[in-house]
């Protein structure tokens, strides 16, 4: 785009910002809008030139962001944009007169300050109306609705199962919450059963918690127990902790989530032991990290590791086994040997990599 000339007599090293701008307009402006307006004041005071593209580069915004900011200030009557017959932006006039209700004493005007070369200004993008979120608020059910729900044969079976999970008779409020799952969230009986079991398995029997989980599932478009199981496993905090520890940004794949869940659910390892295996894996390799970590944890499981102290005992035993031959051959345990002692118990990463690549 063409260069914009911004000029004013008596340039100084100070940019003056009138109080009315700070008091009335600054609080409602966003980041791009504030930067653009203050930058125009700055360039005017210094008598420097700029352009739409220069401002976009200066503030790491798109040219459309800059144009939208100019349109915003024009709408608030703090500047006016002048176009020629070909709809090229021809000039900008800054004015802090604001709307007609602004006190005259607070009005500060500036002469035309911006002259543009012939630059075609694209029409600003039409902002798409935000898609309204589904309403998942719980209705206030009447006693008649509650009675009808309880008297339904299939529903009564669901309520009985829920009571077995919770370990006590359901209160009317809790029954209304289950009605909400069925009526408003459109959950099937199988999904409601899975929902309550899932929460109870996590040690959560409070229906306020169960309701929050249900709404989160509804927002994700979950309609079956299989979808719920996949969602829960994929976004389990333990999975993301493993992803972070192994230096794997982004959303986990199903295989990656399966590894992480296996280490907690099948192997029964605590987070500190899993983190230790991940740290050793990152130091050892940048390939096949889940497989490496799994081999470490499988070995520790076989050797009955339950605490980090058990890992230290394995490391010490391995270190003793490595040190004896080294001394007999007249070599010293340098940094590389110390690193190997730290990384190994009794498995060989080089052999493991060959095995992985061959599969």
Tab-separated table of C-alpha atoms in Angstrom:
chain	number	residue	atom	x	y	z
A	1	UNK	CA	0.000	0.000	0.000
A	2	UNK	CA	1.098	3.629	-0.503
A	3	UNK	CA	2.878	5.675	2.125
A	4	UNK	CA	0.850	7.962	4.390
A	5	UNK	CA	2.264	11.383	5.189
A	6	UNK	CA	1.501	12.605	8.702
A	7	UNK	CA	2.586	16.123	9.522
A	8	UNK	CA	2.148	19.017	11.906
A	9	UNK	CA	4.027	22.230	12.580
A	10	UNK	CA	6.306	22.520	15.593
A	11	UNK	CA	7.128	18.816	15.967
A	12	UNK	CA	8.206	17.794	19.437
A	13	UNK	CA	9.454	14.675	21.161
A	14	UNK	CA	6.227	14.488	23.164
A	15	UNK	CA	2.887	13.070	21.999
A	16	UNK	CA	-0.007	14.915	23.609
A	17	UNK	CA	-3.060	12.822	24.460
A	18	UNK	CA	-6.091	14.947	25.357
A	19	UNK	CA	-7.827	14.044	28.605
A	20	UNK	CA	-11.197	13.522	26.939
A	21	UNK	CA	-9.736	10.583	25.028
A	22	UNK	CA	-8.531	8.964	28.259
A	23	UNK	CA	-11.674	9.785	30.242
A	24	UNK	CA	-14.320	8.894	27.697
A	25	UNK	CA	-13.063	6.687	24.865
A	26	UNK	CA	-10.051	4.675	26.004
A	27	UNK	CA	-11.893	2.301	28.356
A	28	UNK	CA	-14.053	0.774	25.596
A	29	UNK	CA	-11.365	0.403	22.928
A	30	UNK	CA	-9.571	-2.855	22.237
A	31	UNK	CA	-5.853	-3.396	21.798
A	32	UNK	CA	-5.681	-2.718	18.054
A	33	UNK	CA	-7.918	0.356	18.257
A	34	UNK	CA	-5.827	1.963	21.009
A	35	UNK	CA	-2.555	1.267	19.226
A	36	UNK	CA	-3.755	2.669	15.908
A	37	UNK	CA	-5.119	5.903	17.351
A	38	UNK	CA	-2.122	6.597	19.581
A	39	UNK	CA	0.202	5.775	16.693
A	40	UNK	CA	-1.571	8.312	14.468
A	41	UNK	CA	-1.067	10.958	17.159
A	42	UNK	CA	2.599	9.990	17.453
A	43	UNK	CA	3.271	10.105	13.715
A	44	UNK	CA	1.431	13.395	13.392
A	45	UNK	CA	3.547	14.987	16.094
A	46	UNK	CA	6.805	13.772	14.541
A	47	UNK	CA	5.860	14.662	10.976
A	48	UNK	CA	6.604	11.116	9.835
A	49	UNK	CA	4.969	9.044	7.128
A	50	UNK	CA	3.348	5.652	7.461
A	51	UNK	CA	0.952	3.312	5.693
A	52	UNK	CA	-1.696	0.747	6.462
A	53	UNK	CA	0.819	-2.042	5.893
A	54	UNK	CA	3.437	-0.289	8.057
A	55	UNK	CA	0.985	-0.056	10.949
A	56	UNK	CA	0.024	-3.695	10.494
A	57	UNK	CA	3.687	-4.717	10.672
A	58	UNK	CA	4.374	-2.389	13.589
A	59	UNK	CA	1.717	-3.952	15.797
A	60	UNK	CA	1.646	-7.484	14.388
A	61	UNK	CA	-1.927	-7.077	13.166
A	62	UNK	CA	-3.438	-7.679	9.745
A	63	UNK	CA	-4.216	-4.775	7.426
A	64	UNK	CA	-7.881	-5.584	7.918
A	65	UNK	CA	-7.393	-5.172	11.680
A	66	UNK	CA	-5.939	-1.698	11.063
A	67	UNK	CA	-8.809	-0.756	8.779
A	68	UNK	CA	-11.368	-2.003	11.275
A	69	UNK	CA	-9.698	0.127	13.958
A	70	UNK	CA	-9.913	3.203	11.727
A	71	UNK	CA	-13.579	2.469	11.063
A	72	UNK	CA	-14.157	2.125	14.816
A	73	UNK	CA	-12.736	5.578	15.540
A	74	UNK	CA	-14.670	7.042	12.635
A	75	UNK	CA	-17.864	5.591	14.111
A	76	UNK	CA	-16.990	7.259	17.419
A	77	UNK	CA	-16.384	10.544	15.576
A	78	UNK	CA	-12.757	10.846	16.645
A	79	UNK	CA	-11.553	10.833	13.064
A	80	UNK	CA	-13.023	10.956	9.605
A	81	UNK	CA	-11.886	8.975	6.590
A	82	UNK	CA	-11.924	10.754	3.236
A	83	UNK	CA	-12.267	8.835	-0.027
A	84	UNK	CA	-11.927	9.876	-3.648
A	85	UNK	CA	-14.381	8.947	-6.373
A	86	UNK	CA	-12.691	5.577	-6.894
A	87	UNK	CA	-13.166	4.737	-3.210
A	88	UNK	CA	-9.474	5.191	-2.507
A	89	UNK	CA	-8.598	6.420	0.969
A	90	UNK	CA	-7.448	9.993	0.402
A	91	UNK	CA	-7.045	11.407	3.886
A	92	UNK	CA	-7.793	11.248	7.603
A	93	UNK	CA	-8.831	14.069	9.886
A	94	UNK	CA	-8.389	13.559	13.623
A	95	UNK	CA	-10.866	15.269	15.902
A	96	UNK	CA	-11.647	14.706	19.571
A	97	UNK	CA	-14.965	16.504	19.402
A	98	UNK	CA	-16.706	13.132	19.838
A	99	UNK	CA	-20.485	13.170	19.753
A	100	UNK	CA	-22.549	16.285	19.887
A	101	UNK	CA	-23.086	15.967	23.637
A	102	UNK	CA	-19.382	16.407	24.399
A	103	UNK	CA	-18.670	19.594	26.396
A	104	UNK	CA	-17.174	22.318	24.233
A	105	UNK	CA	-14.364	22.922	26.734
A	106	UNK	CA	-13.148	19.368	26.210
A	107	UNK	CA	-13.048	19.596	22.441
A	108	UNK	CA	-9.647	19.390	20.800
A	109	UNK	CA	-9.383	19.502	17.026
A	110	UNK	CA	-6.535	18.678	14.691
A	111	UNK	CA	-6.055	19.771	11.103
A	112	UNK	CA	-6.065	17.158	8.342
A	113	UNK	CA	-2.963	15.124	9.098
A	114	UNK	CA	-2.853	12.175	6.753
A	115	UNK	CA	-2.416	12.228	2.998
A	116	UNK	CA	-2.569	8.951	1.093
A	117	UNK	CA	-1.235	7.928	-2.241
A	118	UNK	CA	-3.847	6.288	-4.466
A	119	UNK	CA	-4.555	3.225	-2.353
A	120	UNK	CA	-7.530	0.996	-2.797
A	121	UNK	CA	-9.093	0.268	0.551
A	122	UNK	CA	-10.951	-3.032	0.568
A	123	UNK	CA	-14.372	-3.153	2.035
A	124	UNK	CA	-14.174	-4.257	5.666
A	125	UNK	CA	-15.157	-7.832	6.240
A	126	UNK	CA	-18.658	-8.366	7.418
A	127	UNK	CA	-18.451	-9.851	10.849
A	128	UNK	CA	-20.407	-13.048	11.039
A	129	UNK	CA	-23.038	-13.145	13.713
A	130	UNK	CA	-21.892	-15.406	16.536
A	131	UNK	CA	-23.555	-18.791	16.573
A	132	UNK	CA	-25.727	-18.902	19.674
A	133	UNK	CA	-24.740	-21.600	22.133
A	134	UNK	CA	-27.374	-24.178	22.991
A	135	UNK	CA	-29.276	-23.426	26.171
A	136	UNK	CA	-28.389	-26.120	28.692
A	137	UNK	CA	-29.932	-24.432	31.718
A	138	UNK	CA	-32.018	-26.740	33.889
A	139	UNK	CA	-35.781	-26.066	33.797
A	140	UNK	CA	-37.918	-25.906	36.889
A	141	UNK	CA	-39.876	-29.143	36.708
A	142	UNK	CA	-43.283	-29.466	38.338
A	143	UNK	CA	-44.310	-32.228	40.743
A	144	UNK	CA	-46.561	-33.710	38.051
A	145	UNK	CA	-43.617	-33.904	35.615
A	146	UNK	CA	-41.472	-35.486	38.295
A	147	UNK	CA	-44.161	-38.071	39.136
A	148	UNK	CA	-44.658	-38.945	35.472
A	149	UNK	CA	-40.898	-39.416	35.070
A	150	UNK	CA	-40.637	-41.653	38.145
A	151	UNK	CA	-43.634	-43.776	37.161
A	152	UNK	CA	-42.209	-44.640	33.758
A	153	UNK	CA	-41.110	-48.276	33.862
A	154	UNK	CA	-37.784	-47.755	32.060
A	155	UNK	CA	-37.049	-44.632	34.072
A	156	UNK	CA	-37.690	-46.360	37.364
A	157	UNK	CA	-35.075	-48.943	36.453
A	158	UNK	CA	-32.583	-46.161	35.683
A	159	UNK	CA	-33.292	-44.477	39.014
A	160	UNK	CA	-32.767	-47.779	40.808
A	161	UNK	CA	-29.373	-48.240	39.123
A	162	UNK	CA	-28.418	-44.658	39.990
A	163	UNK	CA	-29.235	-45.285	43.633
A	164	UNK	CA	-26.944	-48.314	43.599
A	165	UNK	CA	-24.101	-46.178	42.242
A	166	UNK	CA	-24.691	-43.334	44.693
A	167	UNK	CA	-25.326	-45.662	47.624
A	168	UNK	CA	-28.494	-43.991	48.889
A	169	UNK	CA	-32.061	-43.176	47.828
A	170	UNK	CA	-32.243	-40.247	45.414
A	171	UNK	CA	-33.751	-36.980	46.603
A	172	UNK	CA	-36.437	-35.209	44.524
A	173	UNK	CA	-33.792	-32.667	43.465
A	174	UNK	CA	-31.480	-35.428	42.240
A	175	UNK	CA	-34.321	-37.107	40.366
A	176	UNK	CA	-35.073	-33.773	38.682
A	177	UNK	CA	-31.414	-33.598	37.626
A	178	UNK	CA	-31.696	-37.018	35.961
A	179	UNK	CA	-34.923	-35.830	34.306
A	180	UNK	CA	-32.908	-32.840	33.032
A	181	UNK	CA	-30.356	-35.198	31.489
A	182	UNK	CA	-33.097	-37.046	29.654
A	183	UNK	CA	-35.456	-34.191	28.807
A	184	UNK	CA	-33.170	-31.238	28.065
A	185	UNK	CA	-29.813	-32.786	27.241
A	186	UNK	CA	-31.441	-35.647	25.300
A	187	UNK	CA	-29.210	-38.274	26.919
A	188	UNK	CA	-30.205	-41.893	26.425
A	189	UNK	CA	-30.644	-44.124	29.459
A	190	UNK	CA	-27.398	-45.905	28.578
A	191	UNK	CA	-25.535	-42.607	28.490
A	192	UNK	CA	-27.021	-41.473	31.821
A	193	UNK	CA	-26.007	-44.812	33.334
A	194	UNK	CA	-22.479	-44.370	31.947
A	195	UNK	CA	-22.343	-40.759	33.171
A	196	UNK	CA	-23.177	-41.606	36.779
A	197	UNK	CA	-20.839	-44.596	36.822
A	198	UNK	CA	-18.027	-42.481	35.347
A	199	UNK	CA	-18.395	-39.805	38.036
A	200	UNK	CA	-18.694	-42.326	40.883
A	201	UNK	CA	-15.563	-44.112	39.664
A	202	UNK	CA	-13.762	-40.771	40.005
A	203	UNK	CA	-15.002	-40.525	43.596
A	204	UNK	CA	-17.611	-37.880	42.757
A	205	UNK	CA	-21.164	-38.590	43.967
A	206	UNK	CA	-22.289	-34.957	44.243
A	207	UNK	CA	-25.014	-34.325	41.667
A	208	UNK	CA	-23.761	-30.783	41.100
A	209	UNK	CA	-20.516	-32.285	39.820
A	210	UNK	CA	-22.383	-34.923	37.794
A	211	UNK	CA	-24.515	-32.191	36.229
A	212	UNK	CA	-21.418	-30.181	35.202
A	213	UNK	CA	-19.917	-33.237	33.525
A	214	UNK	CA	-23.209	-33.894	31.729
A	215	UNK	CA	-23.365	-30.340	30.391
A	216	UNK	CA	-19.751	-30.536	29.198
A	217	UNK	CA	-20.601	-33.741	27.327
A	218	UNK	CA	-23.671	-32.118	25.793
A	219	UNK	CA	-21.567	-29.150	24.642
A	220	UNK	CA	-19.170	-31.599	22.967
A	221	UNK	CA	-22.055	-33.275	21.139
A	222	UNK	CA	-21.676	-36.578	22.967
A	223	UNK	CA	-24.659	-38.897	22.435
A	224	UNK	CA	-23.389	-42.379	23.328
A	225	UNK	CA	-21.322	-44.117	26.031
A	226	UNK	CA	-18.642	-44.892	23.419
A	227	UNK	CA	-18.252	-41.207	22.567
A	228	UNK	CA	-18.158	-40.339	26.262
A	229	UNK	CA	-15.462	-42.928	26.929
A	230	UNK	CA	-13.342	-41.649	24.059
A	231	UNK	CA	-13.753	-38.039	25.183
A	232	UNK	CA	-12.909	-38.846	28.801
A	233	UNK	CA	-9.798	-40.835	27.922
A	234	UNK	CA	-8.560	-38.323	25.384
A	235	UNK	CA	-8.894	-35.325	27.663
A	236	UNK	CA	-7.998	-36.916	30.971
A	237	UNK	CA	-5.549	-34.672	32.857
A	238	UNK	CA	-3.156	-37.578	33.314
A	239	UNK	CA	-2.902	-37.888	29.530
A	240	UNK	CA	-1.987	-34.228	29.093
A	241	UNK	CA	0.565	-34.426	31.908
A	242	UNK	CA	2.283	-37.261	30.032
A	243	UNK	CA	2.100	-35.367	26.727
A	244	UNK	CA	3.776	-32.361	28.322
A	245	UNK	CA	6.436	-34.472	30.051
A	246	UNK	CA	7.349	-36.175	26.762
A	247	UNK	CA	7.515	-32.879	24.879
A	248	UNK	CA	4.511	-33.694	22.706
A	249	UNK	CA	2.436	-30.548	22.070
A	250	UNK	CA	-1.087	-30.654	20.733
A	251	UNK	CA	-3.984	-33.022	21.131
A	252	UNK	CA	-3.066	-36.638	21.964
A	253	UNK	CA	-3.791	-39.352	19.454
A	254	UNK	CA	-5.812	-42.343	20.528
A	255	UNK	CA	-2.654	-44.479	20.721
A	256	UNK	CA	-0.873	-41.883	22.871
A	257	UNK	CA	-3.858	-41.617	25.209
A	258	UNK	CA	-3.992	-45.426	25.469
A	259	UNK	CA	-0.335	-45.525	26.547
A	260	UNK	CA	-0.827	-42.859	29.215
A	261	UNK	CA	-3.976	-44.461	30.585
A	262	UNK	CA	-2.366	-47.896	30.639
A	263	UNK	CA	0.423	-46.609	32.883
A	264	UNK	CA	-2.052	-45.335	35.452
A	265	UNK	CA	-4.887	-47.849	35.180
A	266	UNK	CA	-3.200	-51.122	34.223
A	267	UNK	CA	0.296	-50.619	35.623
A	268	UNK	CA	-1.027	-48.663	38.607
A	269	UNK	CA	1.869	-46.187	38.688
A	270	UNK	CA	1.618	-42.886	40.520
A	271	UNK	CA	2.247	-39.621	38.594
A	272	UNK	CA	5.737	-39.122	40.070
A	273	UNK	CA	6.947	-42.494	38.779
A	274	UNK	CA	5.447	-41.852	35.328
A	275	UNK	CA	7.101	-38.418	35.245
A	276	UNK	CA	10.452	-40.020	36.116
A	277	UNK	CA	10.127	-42.451	33.208
A	278	UNK	CA	9.204	-39.594	30.884
A	279	UNK	CA	12.213	-37.527	31.966
A	280	UNK	CA	14.565	-40.430	31.271
A	281	UNK	CA	12.932	-41.012	27.904
A	282	UNK	CA	13.367	-37.378	26.825
A	283	UNK	CA	17.058	-37.517	27.725
A	284	UNK	CA	17.507	-40.756	25.806
A	285	UNK	CA	15.721	-40.199	22.522
A	286	UNK	CA	13.564	-37.886	20.431
A	287	UNK	CA	11.885	-40.775	18.572
A	288	UNK	CA	9.253	-43.293	19.650
A	289	UNK	CA	9.039	-41.693	23.063
A	290	UNK	CA	5.824	-43.395	24.116
A	291	UNK	CA	7.308	-46.787	23.290
A	292	UNK	CA	10.514	-45.989	25.188
A	293	UNK	CA	8.600	-44.781	28.235
A	294	UNK	CA	6.378	-47.850	28.086
A	295	UNK	CA	9.415	-50.156	28.069
A	296	UNK	CA	10.826	-48.383	31.137
A	297	UNK	CA	7.553	-48.586	33.032
A	298	UNK	CA	6.976	-52.204	31.995
A	299	UNK	CA	10.413	-53.065	33.356
A	300	UNK	CA	9.730	-51.230	36.598
A	301	UNK	CA	6.391	-52.995	36.905
A	302	UNK	CA	8.102	-56.361	36.444
A	303	UNK	CA	10.609	-55.439	39.151
A	304	UNK	CA	7.796	-54.458	41.575
A	305	UNK	CA	8.525	-50.737	41.632
A	306	UNK	CA	6.009	-48.886	43.806
A	307	UNK	CA	7.936	-45.811	44.953
A	308	UNK	CA	10.717	-43.614	43.594
A	309	UNK	CA	13.008	-45.119	46.244
A	310	UNK	CA	12.586	-48.465	44.459
A	311	UNK	CA	13.877	-46.851	41.261
A	312	UNK	CA	16.932	-45.521	43.073
A	313	UNK	CA	17.660	-49.013	44.388
A	314	UNK	CA	17.540	-50.384	40.830
A	315	UNK	CA	19.825	-47.590	39.609
A	316	UNK	CA	22.311	-48.238	42.416
A	317	UNK	CA	22.365	-51.967	41.666
A	318	UNK	CA	22.924	-51.289	37.977
A	319	UNK	CA	25.638	-48.755	38.789
A	320	UNK	CA	27.500	-51.273	40.918
A	321	UNK	CA	27.308	-53.849	38.141
A	322	UNK	CA	28.714	-51.372	35.609
A	323	UNK	CA	31.462	-49.981	37.854
A	324	UNK	CA	33.254	-53.272	38.600
A	325	UNK	CA	34.165	-54.146	34.975
A	326	UNK	CA	35.197	-50.573	34.296
A	327	UNK	CA	37.773	-50.597	37.087
A	328	UNK	CA	39.197	-53.941	36.039
A	329	UNK	CA	39.770	-52.678	32.514
A	330	UNK	CA	41.498	-49.569	33.767
A	331	UNK	CA	38.858	-47.100	32.514
A	332	UNK	CA	37.318	-44.327	34.551
A	333	UNK	CA	33.642	-43.581	34.985
A	334	UNK	CA	33.406	-40.360	33.000
A	335	UNK	CA	30.329	-38.225	32.309
A	336	UNK	CA	29.134	-40.520	29.515
A	337	UNK	CA	29.244	-43.592	31.749
A	338	UNK	CA	27.467	-41.659	34.502
A	339	UNK	CA	24.767	-40.705	32.024
A	340	UNK	CA	24.320	-44.342	31.007
A	341	UNK	CA	24.060	-45.356	34.647
A	342	UNK	CA	21.353	-42.761	35.175
A	343	UNK	CA	19.394	-43.826	32.112
A	344	UNK	CA	19.409	-47.600	32.487
A	345	UNK	CA	18.240	-50.260	34.805
A	346	UNK	CA	18.960	-53.403	32.797
A	347	UNK	CA	17.406	-52.613	29.420
A	348	UNK	CA	19.317	-51.499	26.343
A	349	UNK	CA	17.896	-48.495	24.482
A	350	UNK	CA	19.865	-49.257	21.323
A	351	UNK	CA	18.425	-52.750	21.164
A	352	UNK	CA	14.987	-51.371	21.982
A	353	UNK	CA	15.133	-48.877	19.110
A	354	UNK	CA	16.052	-51.639	16.664
A	355	UNK	CA	13.087	-53.660	17.921
A	356	UNK	CA	10.711	-50.722	17.518
A	357	UNK	CA	11.907	-49.928	14.011
A	358	UNK	CA	11.553	-53.552	12.951
A	359	UNK	CA	7.865	-53.679	13.969
